[in-house]
Amino acid sequence: MTPDPLDALGDGGQHTLSAHQLLGALALISDLDPVIADVLRNLHLRVYPINRDTGAATDYIVLDLHGVSIGALRRQHDFYLHADTTETNDRIIAFEVNGLGEHDHPTR
């Protein structure tokens, strides 16, 4: 099993963008659709700067929404995607990659 990239990063380099900050910035450049604004109110974005020592080719991006954290990282030889549902009662994550069909993954 591949280790979680966050284990190697720690929290010292973490950058965050709160929903309040994002909504404020978007409101300055345009009228914001109420449906999009509602989603953004509940969104939290974290960025962990690139750590080439772990094989990362990009920053590690984490989106928190609906009680789930989704992390994405392009590495030298693959794309790493992490879903954390420990804050929910979900027992299954249904996912699809490249339109190849949905697959269920147990969370416990």
PDB file of N, CA and C in Angstrom:
ATOM      1  N   MET A   1       0.845  -1.177   0.000  1.00  0.00           N
ATOM      2  CA  MET A   1       0.000   0.000   0.000  1.00  0.00           C
ATOM      3  C   MET A   1       0.891   1.240   0.000  1.00  0.00           C
ATOM      4  N   THR A   2       0.521   2.238  -0.778  1.00  0.00           N
ATOM      5  CA  THR A   2       1.288   3.474  -0.875  1.00  0.00           C
ATOM      6  C   THR A   2       1.008   4.343   0.344  1.00  0.00           C
ATOM      7  N   PRO A   3       2.047   4.901   0.983  1.00  0.00           N
ATOM      8  CA  PRO A   3       1.818   5.754   2.156  1.00  0.00           C
ATOM      9  C   PRO A   3       1.138   7.061   1.769  1.00  0.00           C
ATOM     10  N   ASP A   4       0.391   7.621   2.687  1.00  0.00           N
ATOM     11  CA  ASP A   4      -0.274   8.906   2.484  1.00  0.00           C
ATOM     12  C   ASP A   4       0.789   9.990   2.373  1.00  0.00           C
ATOM     13  N   PRO A   5       0.779  10.810   1.302  1.00  0.00           N
ATOM     14  CA  PRO A   5       1.779  11.869   1.153  1.00  0.00           C
ATOM     15  C   PRO A   5       1.791  12.846   2.315  1.00  0.00           C
ATOM     16  N   LEU A   6       0.678  13.003   3.000  1.00  0.00           N
ATOM     17  CA  LEU A   6       0.634  13.937   4.129  1.00  0.00           C
ATOM     18  C   LEU A   6       1.553  13.502   5.256  1.00  0.00           C
ATOM     19  N   ASP A   7       1.790  12.204   5.383  1.00  0.00           N
ATOM     20  CA  ASP A   7       2.678  11.722   6.440  1.00  0.00           C
ATOM     21  C   ASP A   7       4.075  12.310   6.292  1.00  0.00           C
ATOM     22  N   ALA A   8       4.518  12.506   5.065  1.00  0.00           N
ATOM     23  CA  ALA A   8       5.856  13.038   4.819  1.00  0.00           C
ATOM     24  C   ALA A   8       5.889  14.559   4.842  1.00  0.00           C
ATOM     25  N   LEU A   9       4.730  15.197   4.676  1.00  0.00           N
ATOM     26  CA  LEU A   9       4.702  16.644   4.562  1.00  0.00           C
ATOM     27  C   LEU A   9       4.614  17.360   5.893  1.00  0.00           C
ATOM     28  N   GLY A  10       3.948  16.776   6.871  1.00  0.00           N
ATOM     29  CA  GLY A  10       3.689  17.496   8.119  1.00  0.00           C
ATOM     30  C   GLY A  10       2.731  18.632   7.832  1.00  0.00           C
ATOM     31  N   ASP A  11       2.583  19.573   8.755  1.00  0.00           N
ATOM     32  CA  ASP A  11       1.662  20.679   8.502  1.00  0.00           C
ATOM     33  C   ASP A  11       2.374  22.019   8.403  1.00  0.00           C
ATOM     34  N   GLY A  12       3.698  22.035   8.475  1.00  0.00           N
ATOM     35  CA  GLY A  12       4.447  23.282   8.443  1.00  0.00           C
ATOM     36  C   GLY A  12       4.312  24.059   7.150  1.00  0.00           C
ATOM     37  N   GLY A  13       4.129  23.372   6.029  1.00  0.00           N
ATOM     38  CA  GLY A  13       4.054  24.075   4.761  1.00  0.00           C
ATOM     39  C   GLY A  13       2.654  24.228   4.234  1.00  0.00           C
ATOM     40  N   GLN A  14       1.664  23.861   5.009  1.00  0.00           N
ATOM     41  CA  GLN A  14       0.276  23.883   4.541  1.00  0.00           C
ATOM     42  C   GLN A  14      -0.199  25.300   4.282  1.00  0.00           C
ATOM     43  N   HIS A  15      -0.888  25.490   3.171  1.00  0.00           N
ATOM     44  CA  HIS A  15      -1.555  26.747   2.847  1.00  0.00           C
ATOM     45  C   HIS A  15      -3.043  26.449   2.769  1.00  0.00           C
ATOM     46  N   THR A  16      -3.874  27.340   3.290  1.00  0.00           N
ATOM     47  CA  THR A  16      -5.314  27.091   3.274  1.00  0.00           C
ATOM     48  C   THR A  16      -6.059  28.259   2.649  1.00  0.00           C
ATOM     49  N   LEU A  17      -7.235  27.959   2.136  1.00  0.00           N
ATOM     50  CA  LEU A  17      -8.146  28.969   1.613  1.00  0.00           C
ATOM     51  C   LEU A  17      -9.518  28.637   2.166  1.00  0.00           C
ATOM     52  N   SER A  18     -10.020  29.485   3.040  1.00  0.00           N
ATOM     53  CA  SER A  18     -11.320  29.217   3.655  1.00  0.00           C
ATOM     54  C   SER A  18     -12.437  29.589   2.686  1.00  0.00           C
ATOM     55  N   ALA A  19     -13.611  29.054   2.939  1.00  0.00           N
ATOM     56  CA  ALA A  19     -14.774  29.371   2.116  1.00  0.00           C
ATOM     57  C   ALA A  19     -15.036  30.874   2.119  1.00  0.00           C
ATOM     58  N   HIS A  20     -14.894  31.501   3.270  1.00  0.00           N
ATOM     59  CA  HIS A  20     -15.127  32.947   3.377  1.00  0.00           C
ATOM     60  C   HIS A  20     -14.175  33.726   2.466  1.00  0.00           C
ATOM     61  N   GLN A  21     -12.896  33.357   2.473  1.00  0.00           N
ATOM     62  CA  GLN A  21     -11.918  34.032   1.621  1.00  0.00           C
ATOM     63  C   GLN A  21     -12.224  33.819   0.143  1.00  0.00           C
ATOM     64  N   LEU A  22     -12.568  32.592  -0.214  1.00  0.00           N
ATOM     65  CA  LEU A  22     -12.854  32.275  -1.608  1.00  0.00           C
ATOM     66  C   LEU A  22     -14.096  33.009  -2.097  1.00  0.00           C
ATOM     67  N   LEU A  23     -15.149  33.000  -1.306  1.00  0.00           N
ATOM     68  CA  LEU A  23     -16.368  33.715  -1.695  1.00  0.00           C
ATOM     69  C   LEU A  23     -16.108  35.204  -1.849  1.00  0.00           C
ATOM     70  N   GLY A  24     -15.329  35.782  -0.932  1.00  0.00           N
ATOM     71  CA  GLY A  24     -15.007  37.203  -1.016  1.00  0.00           C
ATOM     72  C   GLY A  24     -14.249  37.533  -2.279  1.00  0.00           C
ATOM     73  N   ALA A  25     -13.275  36.700  -2.624  1.00  0.00           N
ATOM     74  CA  ALA A  25     -12.487  36.936  -3.830  1.00  0.00           C
ATOM     75  C   ALA A  25     -13.342  36.806  -5.084  1.00  0.00           C
ATOM     76  N   LEU A  26     -14.190  35.794  -5.132  1.00  0.00           N
ATOM     77  CA  LEU A  26     -15.037  35.608  -6.305  1.00  0.00           C
ATOM     78  C   LEU A  26     -16.085  36.714  -6.439  1.00  0.00           C
ATOM     79  N   ALA A  27     -16.585  37.209  -5.326  1.00  0.00           N
ATOM     80  CA  ALA A  27     -17.580  38.285  -5.362  1.00  0.00           C
ATOM     81  C   ALA A  27     -16.987  39.561  -5.942  1.00  0.00           C
ATOM     82  N   LEU A  28     -15.698  39.762  -5.782  1.00  0.00           N
ATOM     83  CA  LEU A  28     -15.047  40.948  -6.325  1.00  0.00           C
ATOM     84  C   LEU A  28     -14.960  40.919  -7.845  1.00  0.00           C
ATOM     85  N   ILE A  29     -14.932  39.735  -8.446  1.00  0.00           N
ATOM     86  CA  ILE A  29     -14.755  39.674  -9.894  1.00  0.00           C
ATOM     87  C   ILE A  29     -16.036  39.408 -10.670  1.00  0.00           C
ATOM     88  N   SER A  30     -17.103  38.938 -10.015  1.00  0.00           N
ATOM     89  CA  SER A  30     -18.342  38.681 -10.752  1.00  0.00           C
ATOM     90  C   SER A  30     -19.494  38.394  -9.800  1.00  0.00           C
ATOM     91  N   ASP A  31     -20.707  38.437 -10.374  1.00  0.00           N
ATOM     92  CA  ASP A  31     -21.875  37.984  -9.625  1.00  0.00           C
ATOM     93  C   ASP A  31     -21.748  36.469  -9.470  1.00  0.00           C
ATOM     94  N   LEU A  32     -22.038  35.993  -8.293  1.00  0.00           N
ATOM     95  CA  LEU A  32     -21.854  34.578  -8.012  1.00  0.00           C
ATOM     96  C   LEU A  32     -23.197  33.861  -7.997  1.00  0.00           C
ATOM     97  N   ASP A  33     -23.314  32.817  -8.775  1.00  0.00           N
ATOM     98  CA  ASP A  33     -24.509  31.983  -8.829  1.00  0.00           C
ATOM     99  C   ASP A  33     -24.791  31.467  -7.410  1.00  0.00           C
ATOM    100  N   PRO A  34     -26.040  31.572  -6.924  1.00  0.00           N
ATOM    101  CA  PRO A  34     -26.360  31.140  -5.554  1.00  0.00           C
ATOM    102  C   PRO A  34     -26.053  29.669  -5.287  1.00  0.00           C
ATOM    103  N   VAL A  35     -26.204  28.809  -6.275  1.00  0.00           N
ATOM    104  CA  VAL A  35     -25.908  27.386  -6.090  1.00  0.00           C
ATOM    105  C   VAL A  35     -24.404  27.201  -5.893  1.00  0.00           C
ATOM    106  N   ILE A  36     -23.604  27.874  -6.694  1.00  0.00           N
ATOM    107  CA  ILE A  36     -22.143  27.795  -6.555  1.00  0.00           C
ATOM    108  C   ILE A  36     -21.728  28.394  -5.215  1.00  0.00           C
ATOM    109  N   ALA A  37     -22.326  29.515  -4.844  1.00  0.00           N
ATOM    110  CA  ALA A  37     -21.993  30.155  -3.572  1.00  0.00           C
ATOM    111  C   ALA A  37     -22.277  29.217  -2.399  1.00  0.00           C
ATOM    112  N   ASP A  38     -23.370  28.462  -2.458  1.00  0.00           N
ATOM    113  CA  ASP A  38     -23.712  27.533  -1.382  1.00  0.00           C
ATOM    114  C   ASP A  38     -22.660  26.434  -1.255  1.00  0.00           C
ATOM    115  N   VAL A  39     -22.206  25.907  -2.375  1.00  0.00           N
ATOM    116  CA  VAL A  39     -21.158  24.881  -2.336  1.00  0.00           C
ATOM    117  C   VAL A  39     -19.874  25.472  -1.767  1.00  0.00           C
ATOM    118  N   LEU A  40     -19.515  26.663  -2.236  1.00  0.00           N
ATOM    119  CA  LEU A  40     -18.263  27.279  -1.801  1.00  0.00           C
ATOM    120  C   LEU A  40     -18.268  27.638  -0.318  1.00  0.00           C
ATOM    121  N   ARG A  41     -19.445  27.912   0.246  1.00  0.00           N
ATOM    122  CA  ARG A  41     -19.539  28.203   1.683  1.00  0.00           C
ATOM    123  C   ARG A  41     -19.083  27.022   2.528  1.00  0.00           C
ATOM    124  N   ASN A  42     -19.205  25.832   1.973  1.00  0.00           N
ATOM    125  CA  ASN A  42     -18.877  24.613   2.711  1.00  0.00           C
ATOM    126  C   ASN A  42     -17.574  23.963   2.255  1.00  0.00           C
ATOM    127  N   LEU A  43     -16.855  24.629   1.382  1.00  0.00           N
ATOM    128  CA  LEU A  43     -15.614  24.097   0.832  1.00  0.00           C
ATOM    129  C   LEU A  43     -14.411  24.613   1.607  1.00  0.00           C
ATOM    130  N   HIS A  44     -13.466  23.746   1.822  1.00  0.00           N
ATOM    131  CA  HIS A  44     -12.200  24.140   2.433  1.00  0.00           C
ATOM    132  C   HIS A  44     -11.097  23.573   1.555  1.00  0.00           C
ATOM    133  N   LEU A  45     -10.127  24.392   1.199  1.00  0.00           N
ATOM    134  CA  LEU A  45      -9.039  23.992   0.315  1.00  0.00           C
ATOM    135  C   LEU A  45      -7.723  24.067   1.066  1.00  0.00           C
ATOM    136  N   ARG A  46      -6.946  22.984   0.986  1.00  0.00           N
ATOM    137  CA  ARG A  46      -5.598  22.962   1.568  1.00  0.00           C
ATOM    138  C   ARG A  46      -4.603  22.614   0.471  1.00  0.00           C
ATOM    139  N   VAL A  47      -3.468  23.270   0.495  1.00  0.00           N
ATOM    140  CA  VAL A  47      -2.406  22.990  -0.463  1.00  0.00           C
ATOM    141  C   VAL A  47      -1.112  22.742   0.309  1.00  0.00           C
ATOM    142  N   TYR A  48      -0.508  21.591   0.053  1.00  0.00           N
ATOM    143  CA  TYR A  48       0.775  21.257   0.647  1.00  0.00           C
ATOM    144  C   TYR A  48       1.818  21.369  -0.460  1.00  0.00           C
ATOM    145  N   PRO A  49       2.779  22.271  -0.314  1.00  0.00           N
ATOM    146  CA  PRO A  49       3.761  22.494  -1.383  1.00  0.00           C
ATOM    147  C   PRO A  49       4.479  21.209  -1.797  1.00  0.00           C
ATOM    148  N   ILE A  50       4.887  21.210  -3.023  1.00  0.00           N
ATOM    149  CA  ILE A  50       5.568  20.059  -3.627  1.00  0.00           C
ATOM    150  C   ILE A  50       6.743  19.600  -2.762  1.00  0.00           C
ATOM    151  N   ASN A  51       6.840  18.293  -2.601  1.00  0.00           N
ATOM    152  CA  ASN A  51       7.939  17.692  -1.857  1.00  0.00           C
ATOM    153  C   ASN A  51       8.551  16.623  -2.750  1.00  0.00           C
ATOM    154  N   ARG A  52       9.555  16.990  -3.503  1.00  0.00           N
ATOM    155  CA  ARG A  52      10.156  16.075  -4.480  1.00  0.00           C
ATOM    156  C   ARG A  52      10.821  14.861  -3.814  1.00  0.00           C
ATOM    157  N   ASP A  53      11.136  14.969  -2.521  1.00  0.00           N
ATOM    158  CA  ASP A  53      11.746  13.830  -1.813  1.00  0.00           C
ATOM    159  C   ASP A  53      10.786  12.643  -1.740  1.00  0.00           C
ATOM    160  N   THR A  54       9.487  12.892  -1.853  1.00  0.00           N
ATOM    161  CA  THR A  54       8.497  11.815  -1.785  1.00  0.00           C
ATOM    162  C   THR A  54       8.094  11.326  -3.167  1.00  0.00           C
ATOM    163  N   GLY A  55       8.710  11.868  -4.227  1.00  0.00           N
ATOM    164  CA  GLY A  55       8.352  11.483  -5.589  1.00  0.00           C
ATOM    165  C   GLY A  55       7.242  12.338  -6.174  1.00  0.00           C
ATOM    166  N   ALA A  56       6.843  13.377  -5.457  1.00  0.00           N
ATOM    167  CA  ALA A  56       5.769  14.238  -5.933  1.00  0.00           C
ATOM    168  C   ALA A  56       6.225  15.072  -7.128  1.00  0.00           C
ATOM    169  N   ALA A  57       5.324  15.251  -8.083  1.00  0.00           N
ATOM    170  CA  ALA A  57       5.591  16.114  -9.235  1.00  0.00           C
ATOM    171  C   ALA A  57       4.771  17.398  -9.139  1.00  0.00           C
ATOM    172  N   THR A  58       3.791  17.427  -8.220  1.00  0.00           N
ATOM    173  CA  THR A  58       2.935  18.603  -8.029  1.00  0.00           C
ATOM    174  C   THR A  58       2.690  18.826  -6.540  1.00  0.00           C
ATOM    175  N   ASP A  59       2.083  19.947  -6.224  1.00  0.00           N
ATOM    176  CA  ASP A  59       1.596  20.179  -4.866  1.00  0.00           C
ATOM    177  C   ASP A  59       0.525  19.133  -4.554  1.00  0.00           C
ATOM    178  N   TYR A  60       0.330  18.855  -3.270  1.00  0.00           N
ATOM    179  CA  TYR A  60      -0.743  17.955  -2.826  1.00  0.00           C
ATOM    180  C   TYR A  60      -1.936  18.833  -2.486  1.00  0.00           C
ATOM    181  N   ILE A  61      -3.051  18.651  -3.182  1.00  0.00           N
ATOM    182  CA  ILE A  61      -4.245  19.473  -3.021  1.00  0.00           C
ATOM    183  C   ILE A  61      -5.306  18.655  -2.289  1.00  0.00           C
ATOM    184  N   VAL A  62      -5.900  19.241  -1.249  1.00  0.00           N
ATOM    185  CA  VAL A  62      -6.954  18.569  -0.492  1.00  0.00           C
ATOM    186  C   VAL A  62      -8.185  19.463  -0.464  1.00  0.00           C
ATOM    187  N   LEU A  63      -9.316  18.912  -0.886  1.00  0.00           N
ATOM    188  CA  LEU A  63     -10.606  19.599  -0.808  1.00  0.00           C
ATOM    189  C   LEU A  63     -11.438  18.920   0.268  1.00  0.00           C
ATOM    190  N   ASP A  64     -11.981  19.714   1.184  1.00  0.00           N
ATOM    191  CA  ASP A  64     -12.893  19.202   2.202  1.00  0.00           C
ATOM    192  C   ASP A  64     -14.288  19.696   1.852  1.00  0.00           C
ATOM    193  N   LEU A  65     -15.210  18.764   1.653  1.00  0.00           N
ATOM    194  CA  LEU A  65     -16.584  19.116   1.301  1.00  0.00           C
ATOM    195  C   LEU A  65     -17.495  17.958   1.664  1.00  0.00           C
ATOM    196  N   HIS A  66     -18.654  18.253   2.192  1.00  0.00           N
ATOM    197  CA  HIS A  66     -19.647  17.242   2.562  1.00  0.00           C
ATOM    198  C   HIS A  66     -19.093  16.242   3.576  1.00  0.00           C
ATOM    199  N   GLY A  67     -18.182  16.683   4.444  1.00  0.00           N
ATOM    200  CA  GLY A  67     -17.630  15.806   5.461  1.00  0.00           C
ATOM    201  C   GLY A  67     -16.571  14.847   4.952  1.00  0.00           C
ATOM    202  N   VAL A  68     -16.138  15.028   3.709  1.00  0.00           N
ATOM    203  CA  VAL A  68     -15.152  14.147   3.095  1.00  0.00           C
ATOM    204  C   VAL A  68     -13.959  14.975   2.644  1.00  0.00           C
ATOM    205  N   SER A  69     -12.769  14.428   2.811  1.00  0.00           N
ATOM    206  CA  SER A  69     -11.556  15.059   2.303  1.00  0.00           C
ATOM    207  C   SER A  69     -11.077  14.276   1.093  1.00  0.00           C
ATOM    208  N   ILE A  70     -10.837  14.992   0.000  1.00  0.00           N
ATOM    209  CA  ILE A  70     -10.321  14.386  -1.222  1.00  0.00           C
ATOM    210  C   ILE A  70      -8.959  14.998  -1.503  1.00  0.00           C
ATOM    211  N   GLY A  71      -7.931  14.166  -1.554  1.00  0.00           N
ATOM    212  CA  GLY A  71      -6.579  14.623  -1.833  1.00  0.00           C
ATOM    213  C   GLY A  71      -6.133  14.157  -3.202  1.00  0.00           C
ATOM    214  N   ALA A  72      -5.393  15.012  -3.897  1.00  0.00           N
ATOM    215  CA  ALA A  72      -4.904  14.664  -5.233  1.00  0.00           C
ATOM    216  C   ALA A  72      -3.449  15.095  -5.375  1.00  0.00           C
ATOM    217  N   LEU A  73      -2.662  14.211  -5.974  1.00  0.00           N
ATOM    218  CA  LEU A  73      -1.231  14.469  -6.135  1.00  0.00           C
ATOM    219  C   LEU A  73      -0.730  13.747  -7.384  1.00  0.00           C
ATOM    220  N   ARG A  74      -0.092  14.484  -8.264  1.00  0.00           N
ATOM    221  CA  ARG A  74       0.579  13.842  -9.396  1.00  0.00           C
ATOM    222  C   ARG A  74       1.996  13.526  -8.951  1.00  0.00           C
ATOM    223  N   ARG A  75       2.334  12.235  -9.081  1.00  0.00           N
ATOM    224  CA  ARG A  75       3.684  11.801  -8.742  1.00  0.00           C
ATOM    225  C   ARG A  75       4.446  11.521 -10.034  1.00  0.00           C
ATOM    226  N   GLN A  76       5.711  11.183  -9.912  1.00  0.00           N
ATOM    227  CA  GLN A  76       6.555  10.956 -11.081  1.00  0.00           C
ATOM    228  C   GLN A  76       5.980   9.890 -12.009  1.00  0.00           C
ATOM    229  N   HIS A  77       5.384   8.813 -11.439  1.00  0.00           N
ATOM    230  CA  HIS A  77       4.963   7.681 -12.262  1.00  0.00           C
ATOM    231  C   HIS A  77       3.477   7.347 -12.160  1.00  0.00           C
ATOM    232  N   ASP A  78       2.701   8.151 -11.419  1.00  0.00           N
ATOM    233  CA  ASP A  78       1.270   7.857 -11.305  1.00  0.00           C
ATOM    234  C   ASP A  78       0.520   9.078 -10.773  1.00  0.00           C
ATOM    235  N   PHE A  79      -0.776   8.913 -10.605  1.00  0.00           N
ATOM    236  CA  PHE A  79      -1.629   9.934 -10.009  1.00  0.00           C
ATOM    237  C   PHE A  79      -2.212   9.341  -8.747  1.00  0.00           C
ATOM    238  N   TYR A  80      -2.008  10.013  -7.604  1.00  0.00           N
ATOM    239  CA  TYR A  80      -2.472   9.538  -6.302  1.00  0.00           C
ATOM    240  C   TYR A  80      -3.748  10.282  -5.939  1.00  0.00           C
ATOM    241  N   LEU A  81      -4.783   9.533  -5.563  1.00  0.00           N
ATOM    242  CA  LEU A  81      -6.050  10.111  -5.138  1.00  0.00           C
ATOM    243  C   LEU A  81      -6.424   9.485  -3.805  1.00  0.00           C
ATOM    244  N   HIS A  82      -6.681  10.333  -2.810  1.00  0.00           N
ATOM    245  CA  HIS A  82      -6.978   9.866  -1.453  1.00  0.00           C
ATOM    246  C   HIS A  82      -8.347  10.392  -1.037  1.00  0.00           C
ATOM    247  N   ALA A  83      -9.193   9.517  -0.512  1.00  0.00           N
ATOM    248  CA  ALA A  83     -10.498   9.924   0.022  1.00  0.00           C
ATOM    249  C   ALA A  83     -10.548   9.541   1.493  1.00  0.00           C
ATOM    250  N   ASP A  84     -10.895  10.500   2.349  1.00  0.00           N
ATOM    251  CA  ASP A  84     -11.006  10.256   3.786  1.00  0.00           C
ATOM    252  C   ASP A  84     -12.442  10.511   4.216  1.00  0.00           C
ATOM    253  N   THR A  85     -13.132   9.447   4.608  1.00  0.00           N
ATOM    254  CA  THR A  85     -14.527   9.548   5.034  1.00  0.00           C
ATOM    255  C   THR A  85     -14.696   9.279   6.521  1.00  0.00           C
ATOM    256  N   THR A  86     -13.623   9.399   7.299  1.00  0.00           N
ATOM    257  CA  THR A  86     -13.706   9.058   8.726  1.00  0.00           C
ATOM    258  C   THR A  86     -14.663   9.963   9.491  1.00  0.00           C
ATOM    259  N   GLU A  87     -14.993  11.119   8.950  1.00  0.00           N
ATOM    260  CA  GLU A  87     -15.923  12.040   9.612  1.00  0.00           C
ATOM    261  C   GLU A  87     -17.381  11.736   9.259  1.00  0.00           C
ATOM    262  N   THR A  88     -17.622  10.711   8.443  1.00  0.00           N
ATOM    263  CA  THR A  88     -18.982  10.393   8.002  1.00  0.00           C
ATOM    264  C   THR A  88     -19.365   8.981   8.439  1.00  0.00           C
ATOM    265  N   ASN A  89     -20.605   8.626   8.159  1.00  0.00           N
ATOM    266  CA  ASN A  89     -21.077   7.265   8.417  1.00  0.00           C
ATOM    267  C   ASN A  89     -21.000   6.401   7.158  1.00  0.00           C
ATOM    268  N   ASP A  90     -20.387   6.925   6.100  1.00  0.00           N
ATOM    269  CA  ASP A  90     -20.303   6.189   4.838  1.00  0.00           C
ATOM    270  C   ASP A  90     -19.599   4.850   5.031  1.00  0.00           C
ATOM    271  N   ARG A  91     -20.172   3.824   4.461  1.00  0.00           N
ATOM    272  CA  ARG A  91     -19.565   2.501   4.515  1.00  0.00           C
ATOM    273  C   ARG A  91     -18.956   2.106   3.164  1.00  0.00           C
ATOM    274  N   ILE A  92     -19.362   2.831   2.115  1.00  0.00           N
ATOM    275  CA  ILE A  92     -18.880   2.541   0.761  1.00  0.00           C
ATOM    276  C   ILE A  92     -18.624   3.860   0.049  1.00  0.00           C
ATOM    277  N   ILE A  93     -17.521   3.901  -0.701  1.00  0.00           N
ATOM    278  CA  ILE A  93     -17.269   5.001  -1.629  1.00  0.00           C
ATOM    279  C   ILE A  93     -17.464   4.410  -3.025  1.00  0.00           C
ATOM    280  N   ALA A  94     -18.360   5.001  -3.784  1.00  0.00           N
ATOM    281  CA  ALA A  94     -18.553   4.603  -5.174  1.00  0.00           C
ATOM    282  C   ALA A  94     -17.747   5.576  -6.024  1.00  0.00           C
ATOM    283  N   PHE A  95     -16.895   5.065  -6.892  1.00  0.00           N
ATOM    284  CA  PHE A  95     -16.063   5.941  -7.699  1.00  0.00           C
ATOM    285  C   PHE A  95     -15.967   5.423  -9.126  1.00  0.00           C
ATOM    286  N   GLU A  96     -15.607   6.336 -10.010  1.00  0.00           N
ATOM    287  CA  GLU A  96     -15.444   5.992 -11.416  1.00  0.00           C
ATOM    288  C   GLU A  96     -14.210   6.698 -11.941  1.00  0.00           C
ATOM    289  N   VAL A  97     -13.450   6.014 -12.763  1.00  0.00           N
ATOM    290  CA  VAL A  97     -12.247   6.581 -13.356  1.00  0.00           C
ATOM    291  C   VAL A  97     -12.381   6.530 -14.876  1.00  0.00           C
ATOM    292  N   ASN A  98     -12.246   7.669 -15.508  1.00  0.00           N
ATOM    293  CA  ASN A  98     -12.224   7.768 -16.969  1.00  0.00           C
ATOM    294  C   ASN A  98     -13.421   7.127 -17.667  1.00  0.00           C
ATOM    295  N   GLY A  99     -14.585   7.160 -17.019  1.00  0.00           N
ATOM    296  CA  GLY A  99     -15.792   6.616 -17.632  1.00  0.00           C
ATOM    297  C   GLY A  99     -15.796   5.105 -17.806  1.00  0.00           C
ATOM    298  N   LEU A 100     -14.970   4.394 -17.040  1.00  0.00           N
ATOM    299  CA  LEU A 100     -14.849   2.942 -17.187  1.00  0.00           C
ATOM    300  C   LEU A 100     -15.806   2.171 -16.285  1.00  0.00           C
ATOM    301  N   GLY A 101     -16.770   2.862 -15.705  1.00  0.00           N
ATOM    302  CA  GLY A 101     -17.727   2.186 -14.849  1.00  0.00           C
ATOM    303  C   GLY A 101     -17.490   2.482 -13.381  1.00  0.00           C
ATOM    304  N   GLU A 102     -18.552   2.421 -12.638  1.00  0.00           N
ATOM    305  CA  GLU A 102     -18.504   2.723 -11.205  1.00  0.00           C
ATOM    306  C   GLU A 102     -18.082   1.497 -10.428  1.00  0.00           C
ATOM    307  N   HIS A 103     -17.267   1.730  -9.407  1.00  0.00           N
ATOM    308  CA  HIS A 103     -16.805   0.655  -8.536  1.00  0.00           C
ATOM    309  C   HIS A 103     -17.011   1.071  -7.087  1.00  0.00           C
ATOM    310  N   ASP A 104     -17.421   0.138  -6.262  1.00  0.00           N
ATOM    311  CA  ASP A 104     -17.614   0.397  -4.836  1.00  0.00           C
ATOM    312  C   ASP A 104     -16.364  -0.008  -4.069  1.00  0.00           C
ATOM    313  N   HIS A 105     -15.989   0.838  -3.112  1.00  0.00           N
ATOM    314  CA  HIS A 105     -14.835   0.551  -2.274  1.00  0.00           C
ATOM    315  C   HIS A 105     -15.294   0.666  -0.819  1.00  0.00           C
ATOM    316  N   PRO A 106     -15.175  -0.412  -0.035  1.00  0.00           N
ATOM    317  CA  PRO A 106     -15.579  -0.330   1.379  1.00  0.00           C
ATOM    318  C   PRO A 106     -14.665   0.624   2.148  1.00  0.00           C
ATOM    319  N   THR A 107     -15.231   1.334   3.111  1.00  0.00           N
ATOM    320  CA  THR A 107     -14.454   2.297   3.896  1.00  0.00           C
ATOM    321  C   THR A 107     -14.071   1.736   5.256  1.00  0.00           C
ATOM    322  N   ARG A 108     -14.599   0.608   5.615  1.00  0.00           N
ATOM    323  CA  ARG A 108     -14.300   0.009   6.922  1.00  0.00           C
ATOM    324  C   ARG A 108     -14.105  -1.481   6.786  1.00  0.00           C
TER     325      ARG A 108
END
